[in-house]
mmCIF file of C-alpha atoms in Angstrom:
data_model
loop_
_atom_site.group_PDB
_atom_site.id
_atom_site.type_symbol
_atom_site.label_atom_id
_atom_site.label_comp_id
_atom_site.label_asym_id
_atom_site.label_seq_id
_atom_site.Cartn_x
_atom_site.Cartn_y
_atom_site.Cartn_z
ATOM 1 C CA MET O 1 0.000 0.000 0.000
ATOM 2 C CA ASP O 2 1.179 3.511 -0.870
ATOM 3 C CA PHE O 3 0.953 5.505 2.348
ATOM 4 C CA ALA O 4 2.008 8.861 0.857
ATOM 5 C CA ASN O 5 -1.471 10.450 0.913
ATOM 6 C CA LYS O 6 -3.157 8.355 3.587
ATOM 7 C CA ASN O 7 -5.139 9.831 6.450
ATOM 8 C CA VAL O 8 -4.081 8.566 9.871
ATOM 9 C CA ALA O 9 -5.993 8.666 13.155
ATOM 10 C CA LEU O 10 -4.138 8.286 16.457
ATOM 11 C CA PHE O 11 -5.863 7.160 19.666
ATOM 12 C CA ILE O 12 -3.868 6.956 22.897
ATOM 13 C CA ASP O 13 -4.928 5.223 26.102
ATOM 14 C CA ALA O 14 -3.050 7.483 28.523
ATOM 15 C CA ASP O 15 -3.465 5.015 31.390
ATOM 16 C CA ASN O 16 -1.643 2.303 29.441
ATOM 17 C CA ALA O 17 1.047 4.171 27.510
ATOM 18 C CA PRO O 18 4.306 5.946 28.496
ATOM 19 C CA ALA O 19 4.384 9.676 27.707
ATOM 20 C CA LYS O 20 8.144 9.638 27.164
ATOM 21 C CA LYS O 21 7.681 7.577 23.981
ATOM 22 C CA ILE O 22 5.526 10.104 22.129
ATOM 23 C CA GLU O 23 8.345 11.223 19.816
ATOM 24 C CA PHE O 24 8.997 7.637 18.772
ATOM 25 C CA ILE O 25 5.272 7.000 18.241
ATOM 26 C CA LEU O 26 4.753 10.069 16.066
ATOM 27 C CA SER O 27 7.908 9.561 14.003
ATOM 28 C CA GLU O 28 6.992 5.949 13.237
ATOM 29 C CA LEU O 29 3.362 6.742 12.537
ATOM 30 C CA ALA O 30 4.290 9.553 10.135
ATOM 31 C CA LYS O 31 5.618 6.863 7.776
ATOM 32 C CA PHE O 32 2.033 5.724 7.206
ATOM 33 C CA GLY O 33 0.599 9.096 6.179
ATOM 34 C CA THR O 34 -0.590 12.372 7.678
ATOM 35 C CA ILE O 35 -1.774 12.207 11.290
ATOM 36 C CA ASN O 36 -4.904 14.336 11.046
ATOM 37 C CA ILE O 37 -6.612 13.041 14.194
ATOM 38 C CA ARG O 38 -4.704 12.891 17.492
ATOM 39 C CA LYS O 39 -6.767 11.997 20.552
ATOM 40 C CA ILE O 40 -5.629 10.922 23.989
ATOM 41 C CA TYR O 41 -7.986 9.566 26.647
ATOM 42 C CA GLY O 42 -7.802 9.519 30.422
ATOM 43 C CA ASP O 43 -9.001 10.975 33.697
ATOM 44 C CA TRP O 44 -6.999 14.195 33.680
ATOM 45 C CA LYS O 45 -7.710 14.733 37.377
ATOM 46 C CA ASN O 46 -5.408 11.769 37.952
ATOM 47 C CA HIS O 47 -1.928 13.055 38.837
ATOM 48 C CA GLY O 48 -0.473 9.917 37.274
ATOM 49 C CA LEU O 49 -1.130 11.445 33.839
ATOM 50 C CA GLN O 50 0.978 14.551 34.509
ATOM 51 C CA GLY O 51 3.646 13.274 32.112
ATOM 52 C CA TRP O 52 1.131 13.292 29.280
ATOM 53 C CA GLU O 53 -0.414 16.603 30.327
ATOM 54 C CA ASP O 54 2.961 18.322 30.029
ATOM 55 C CA ILE O 55 3.360 17.400 26.340
ATOM 56 C CA LEU O 56 -0.194 17.697 24.981
ATOM 57 C CA MET O 57 0.150 21.062 23.244
ATOM 58 C CA ASP O 58 3.652 20.479 21.897
ATOM 59 C CA ASN O 59 2.429 17.375 20.066
ATOM 60 C CA ALA O 60 -1.053 18.602 19.045
ATOM 61 C CA LEU O 61 -2.769 15.937 21.139
ATOM 62 C CA LYS O 62 -6.441 16.528 21.928
ATOM 63 C CA PRO O 63 -7.194 15.364 25.491
ATOM 64 C CA VAL O 64 -10.505 13.632 26.104
ATOM 65 C CA GLN O 65 -11.666 13.613 29.720
ATOM 66 C CA GLN O 66 -13.018 10.304 30.996
ATOM 67 C CA PHE O 67 -14.283 9.960 34.539
ATOM 68 C CA ALA O 68 -14.187 6.527 36.167
ATOM 69 C CA TYR O 69 -17.923 6.107 36.668
ATOM 70 C CA THR O 70 -17.507 2.543 37.923
ATOM 71 C CA LYS O 71 -14.610 0.487 39.183
ATOM 72 C CA SER O 72 -15.594 -2.585 37.199
ATOM 73 C CA LYS O 73 -15.280 -1.142 33.686
ATOM 74 C CA ASN O 74 -12.627 1.042 32.092
ATOM 75 C CA ALA O 75 -14.352 4.219 30.877
ATOM 76 C CA THR O 76 -11.371 5.084 28.678
ATOM 77 C CA ASP O 77 -11.705 1.825 26.732
ATOM 78 C CA MET O 78 -15.369 2.490 26.073
ATOM 79 C CA ALA O 79 -14.839 6.109 25.007
ATOM 80 C CA MET O 80 -12.000 5.216 22.650
ATOM 81 C CA THR O 81 -14.003 2.408 21.096
ATOM 82 C CA ILE O 82 -17.015 4.656 20.472
ATOM 83 C CA ASP O 83 -14.870 7.374 18.867
ATOM 84 C CA VAL O 84 -12.990 4.893 16.687
ATOM 85 C CA MET O 85 -16.234 3.364 15.425
ATOM 86 C CA ASP O 86 -17.697 6.808 14.705
ATOM 87 C CA ILE O 87 -14.647 7.722 12.633
ATOM 88 C CA LEU O 88 -14.688 4.328 10.910
ATOM 89 C CA HIS O 89 -18.254 4.934 9.730
ATOM 90 C CA GLU O 90 -17.262 8.330 8.310
ATOM 91 C CA ASN O 91 -14.828 6.390 6.074
ATOM 92 C CA LYS O 92 -12.306 9.231 5.903
ATOM 93 C CA VAL O 93 -9.420 7.472 7.663
ATOM 94 C CA ASP O 94 -7.162 4.862 6.062
ATOM 95 C CA VAL O 95 -4.865 4.002 8.960
ATOM 96 C CA PHE O 96 -5.880 3.669 12.609
ATOM 97 C CA CYS O 97 -3.310 3.687 15.399
ATOM 98 C CA LEU O 98 -4.053 2.497 18.930
ATOM 99 C CA VAL O 99 -1.522 3.096 21.691
ATOM 100 C CA SER O 100 -2.334 0.746 24.552
ATOM 101 C CA SER O 101 -1.308 -2.539 26.141
ATOM 102 C CA ASP O 102 -4.909 -3.468 26.963
ATOM 103 C CA SER O 103 -6.256 -6.625 25.310
ATOM 104 C CA ASP O 104 -9.808 -5.247 25.587
ATOM 105 C CA PHE O 105 -9.131 -3.463 22.298
ATOM 106 C CA THR O 106 -8.623 -6.730 20.388
ATOM 107 C CA PRO O 107 -12.239 -7.004 19.111
ATOM 108 C CA LEU O 108 -12.087 -3.370 17.976
ATOM 109 C CA VAL O 109 -8.878 -3.973 16.034
ATOM 110 C CA MET O 110 -10.348 -7.081 14.427
ATOM 111 C CA ARG O 111 -13.391 -5.078 13.314
ATOM 112 C CA LEU O 112 -11.174 -2.404 11.772
ATOM 113 C CA ARG O 113 -9.172 -5.047 9.907
ATOM 114 C CA HIS O 114 -12.420 -6.637 8.716
ATOM 115 C CA GLU O 115 -13.357 -3.269 7.212
ATOM 116 C CA GLY O 116 -10.076 -3.227 5.297
ATOM 117 C CA LYS O 117 -8.284 -0.689 7.473
ATOM 118 C CA VAL O 118 -4.611 -0.755 8.409
ATOM 119 C CA VAL O 119 -4.178 -0.867 12.190
ATOM 120 C CA ILE O 120 -0.879 0.061 13.823
ATOM 121 C CA GLY O 121 -0.459 -0.806 17.477
ATOM 122 C CA PHE O 122 1.996 0.475 20.073
ATOM 123 C CA GLY O 123 2.353 -1.026 23.532
ATOM 124 C CA GLU O 124 4.635 -2.589 26.097
ATOM 125 C CA GLN O 125 6.055 -6.097 26.207
ATOM 126 C CA LYS O 126 3.254 -7.111 28.562
ATOM 127 C CA THR O 127 0.698 -6.580 25.774
ATOM 128 C CA PRO O 128 -1.289 -9.822 25.287
ATOM 129 C CA LYS O 129 -0.584 -11.697 22.062
ATOM 130 C CA SER O 130 -4.230 -11.421 21.048
ATOM 131 C CA LEU O 131 -3.875 -7.665 20.557
ATOM 132 C CA VAL O 132 -0.410 -7.879 19.018
ATOM 133 C CA GLN O 133 -1.475 -10.430 16.421
ATOM 134 C CA ALA O 134 -4.708 -8.609 15.594
ATOM 135 C CA CYS O 135 -2.838 -5.484 14.457
ATOM 136 C CA SER O 136 -1.441 -5.026 10.954
ATOM 137 C CA ARG O 137 1.790 -4.051 12.666
ATOM 138 C CA PHE O 138 2.685 -3.746 16.336
ATOM 139 C CA LEU O 139 5.651 -1.909 17.836
ATOM 140 C CA TYR O 140 6.875 -2.249 21.406
ATOM 141 C CA LEU O 141 7.608 0.823 23.485
ATOM 142 C CA ASP O 142 9.682 -0.520 26.363
ATOM 143 C CA GLY O 143 12.986 -1.343 24.660
ATOM 144 C CA GLU O 144 16.141 -0.215 26.428
ATOM 145 C CA ASN O 145 17.585 1.570 23.403
ATOM 146 C CA THR O 146 14.544 3.331 21.984
ATOM 147 C CA ASN O 147 16.221 6.712 22.052
ATOM 148 C CA GLN O 148 19.553 5.451 20.713
ATOM 149 C CA ASN O 149 18.590 3.379 17.677
ATOM 150 C CA HIS O 150 15.021 4.676 17.168
ATOM 151 C CA THR O 151 13.666 1.155 16.794
ATOM 152 C CA GLY O 152 11.792 0.829 20.073
ATOM 153 C CA MET O 153 13.715 -2.268 21.153
ATOM 154 C CA SER O 154 17.246 -3.210 22.165
ATOM 155 C CA LYS O 155 19.081 -4.957 19.343
ATOM 156 C CA LYS O 156 19.019 -8.738 19.622
ATOM 157 C CA SER O 157 22.211 -10.654 18.929
ATOM 158 C CA SER O 158 22.661 -13.133 16.097
ATOM 159 C CA ASN O 159 22.344 -16.063 18.506
ATOM 160 C CA GLU O 160 19.167 -14.654 20.058
ATOM 161 C CA LEU O 161 17.623 -14.266 16.619
ATOM 162 C CA LYS O 162 18.570 -17.796 15.582
ATOM 163 C CA GLN O 163 16.985 -19.191 18.741
ATOM 164 C CA ASP O 164 13.687 -17.417 18.053
ATOM 165 C CA ALA O 165 11.764 -20.329 16.533
ATOM 166 C CA LYS O 166 8.768 -18.214 15.522
ATOM 167 C CA LEU O 167 10.937 -15.689 13.692
ATOM 168 C CA MET O 168 12.946 -18.355 11.898
ATOM 169 C CA ASN O 169 9.815 -20.222 10.831
ATOM 170 C CA LEU O 170 8.275 -17.013 9.489
ATOM 171 C CA LEU O 171 11.380 -16.180 7.460
ATOM 172 C CA ARG O 172 11.931 -19.678 6.072
ATOM 173 C CA HIS O 173 8.277 -20.084 5.115
ATOM 174 C CA ALA O 174 8.155 -16.680 3.414
ATOM 175 C CA ILE O 175 11.344 -17.399 1.466
ATOM 176 C CA SER O 176 9.999 -20.760 0.296
ATOM 177 C CA GLU O 177 6.775 -19.054 -0.836
ATOM 178 C CA ALA O 178 8.544 -16.280 -2.760
ATOM 179 C CA GLN O 179 11.626 -18.054 -4.148
ATOM 180 C CA ASN O 180 12.258 -18.689 -7.840
ATOM 181 C CA GLU O 181 13.618 -21.880 -9.382
ATOM 182 C CA LYS O 182 17.124 -21.020 -8.180
ATOM 183 C CA GLY O 183 16.034 -20.524 -4.588
ATOM 184 C CA TRP O 184 16.256 -16.727 -4.576
ATOM 185 C CA ALA O 185 13.435 -14.523 -3.326
ATOM 186 C CA SER O 186 12.875 -10.778 -3.384
ATOM 187 C CA LEU O 187 13.311 -9.511 0.169
ATOM 188 C CA SER O 188 10.404 -7.104 -0.294
ATOM 189 C CA SER O 189 8.166 -10.039 -1.259
ATOM 190 C CA VAL O 190 9.369 -11.954 1.790
ATOM 191 C CA GLY O 191 8.503 -8.989 3.989
ATOM 192 C CA SER O 192 5.031 -8.682 2.474
ATOM 193 C CA ILE O 193 4.281 -12.368 3.045
ATOM 194 C CA ILE O 194 5.390 -12.160 6.676
ATOM 195 C CA LYS O 195 3.328 -9.049 7.387
ATOM 196 C CA ASN O 196 0.246 -10.675 5.875
ATOM 197 C CA GLN O 197 0.645 -13.558 8.319
ATOM 198 C CA SER O 198 1.518 -11.669 11.502
ATOM 199 C CA SER O 199 2.139 -8.251 13.077
ATOM 200 C CA PHE O 200 5.871 -8.665 12.403
ATOM 201 C CA ASP O 201 8.136 -5.624 12.424
ATOM 202 C CA SER O 202 11.938 -5.781 12.341
ATOM 203 C CA LYS O 203 12.072 -2.864 14.790
ATOM 204 C CA ASN O 204 10.775 -5.164 17.523
ATOM 205 C CA TYR O 205 14.105 -6.983 17.253
ATOM 206 C CA GLY O 206 16.150 -3.771 17.283
ATOM 207 C CA TYR O 207 16.710 -3.466 13.508
ATOM 208 C CA LYS O 208 15.435 -0.581 11.389
ATOM 209 C CA GLN O 209 14.983 -2.675 8.252
ATOM 210 C CA LEU O 210 14.317 -6.303 7.375
ATOM 211 C CA SER O 211 17.568 -6.410 5.395
ATOM 212 C CA ASP O 212 19.548 -5.518 8.535
ATOM 213 C CA LEU O 213 17.738 -8.223 10.487
ATOM 214 C CA VAL O 214 18.348 -11.077 8.040
ATOM 215 C CA LYS O 215 21.995 -10.087 7.651
ATOM 216 C CA ALA O 216 22.420 -10.232 11.422
ATOM 217 C CA ILE O 217 20.944 -13.729 11.591
ATOM 218 C CA ASP O 218 23.706 -14.930 9.234
ATOM 219 C CA LEU O 219 21.785 -17.993 8.076
ATOM 220 C CA PHE O 220 20.798 -16.535 4.719
ATOM 221 C CA GLU O 221 22.598 -15.345 1.612
ATOM 222 C CA VAL O 222 21.653 -11.739 0.914
ATOM 223 C CA GLN O 223 22.611 -9.907 -2.274
ATOM 224 C CA LEU O 224 21.832 -6.517 -3.783
ATOM 225 C CA ASN O 225 20.354 -7.145 -7.228
ATOM 226 C CA ASP O 226 19.291 -4.197 -9.428
ATOM 227 C CA SER O 227 18.842 -1.880 -6.424
ATOM 228 C CA HIS O 228 16.788 -4.371 -4.402
ATOM 229 C CA TYR O 229 17.759 -7.162 -2.050
ATOM 230 C CA ILE O 230 17.299 -10.845 -2.795
ATOM 231 C CA ILE O 231 17.645 -13.598 -0.224
ATOM 232 C CA LYS O 232 18.255 -17.340 -0.170
ATOM 233 C CA ASN O 233 18.525 -19.938 2.549
ATOM 234 C CA LYS O 234 22.174 -20.902 3.037
ATOM 235 C CA LYS O 235 21.092 -24.524 3.309
ATOM 236 C CA ASN O 236 20.261 -24.348 -0.384
ATOM 237 C CA LYS O 237 23.299 -25.890 -2.079
ATOM 238 C CA LYS O 238 22.777 -24.283 -5.476
ATOM 239 C CA SER O 239 25.360 -21.750 -6.585
ATOM 240 C CA PRO O 240 24.495 -18.115 -5.862
ATOM 241 C CA LYS O 241 26.104 -17.070 -9.149
ATOM 242 C CA ASN O 242 23.922 -15.794 -11.953
ATOM 243 C CA SER O 243 20.981 -15.385 -9.630
ATOM 244 C CA ALA O 244 17.816 -14.708 -11.554
ATOM 245 C CA ASN O 245 15.735 -11.617 -11.053
ATOM 246 C CA THR O 246 12.696 -12.172 -8.831
#
């Protein structure tokens, strides 16, 4: 999808998101289009939200006051859900972004995906897998080196990547799906296949691009072919010479 002229709506659950990560959130989200709607929800009488309150104006965030009417149900969740559905029905937004670690938003995300919308999620490592997997893409906010490498996560070593069975299975399957008769696959095609199957993002492993990630794993042959990367499993014994275009 070409995100150049896409309209983006940002919804932040202030109770379940760290204010210090706003710069990272906005910079990543800007890659998906223009952020025309920026709403943040919480009980602003709660002193625990002071961190967010201090940066509202600088980041053009519109605060939405939500009082805790009952202790059994999160009023913020309900308010966000209602607003998201209202905007969905207006059909003016292409990309929805939810910043929260609360699994209660999973059905909402699934509905947005069902309507053909792109959903970007941001949350902490504690975020339940149900919400992570429901999103088109999900980025973690509690990496140690967020401010240093701008990826949101500390960079995982080659050994750590190799031991990640889910990651390795995703990569190997995508390569096998996209490869030509010589075993080579376009890395962009591999990335597209992976993202269609999961909320994968190389930044969650500490790498800005998929090409950096697969090079770090060191189990694949990676070559630059006509300005784009191609990849092949090193277990493939065929010669890498004269690799065909994919």
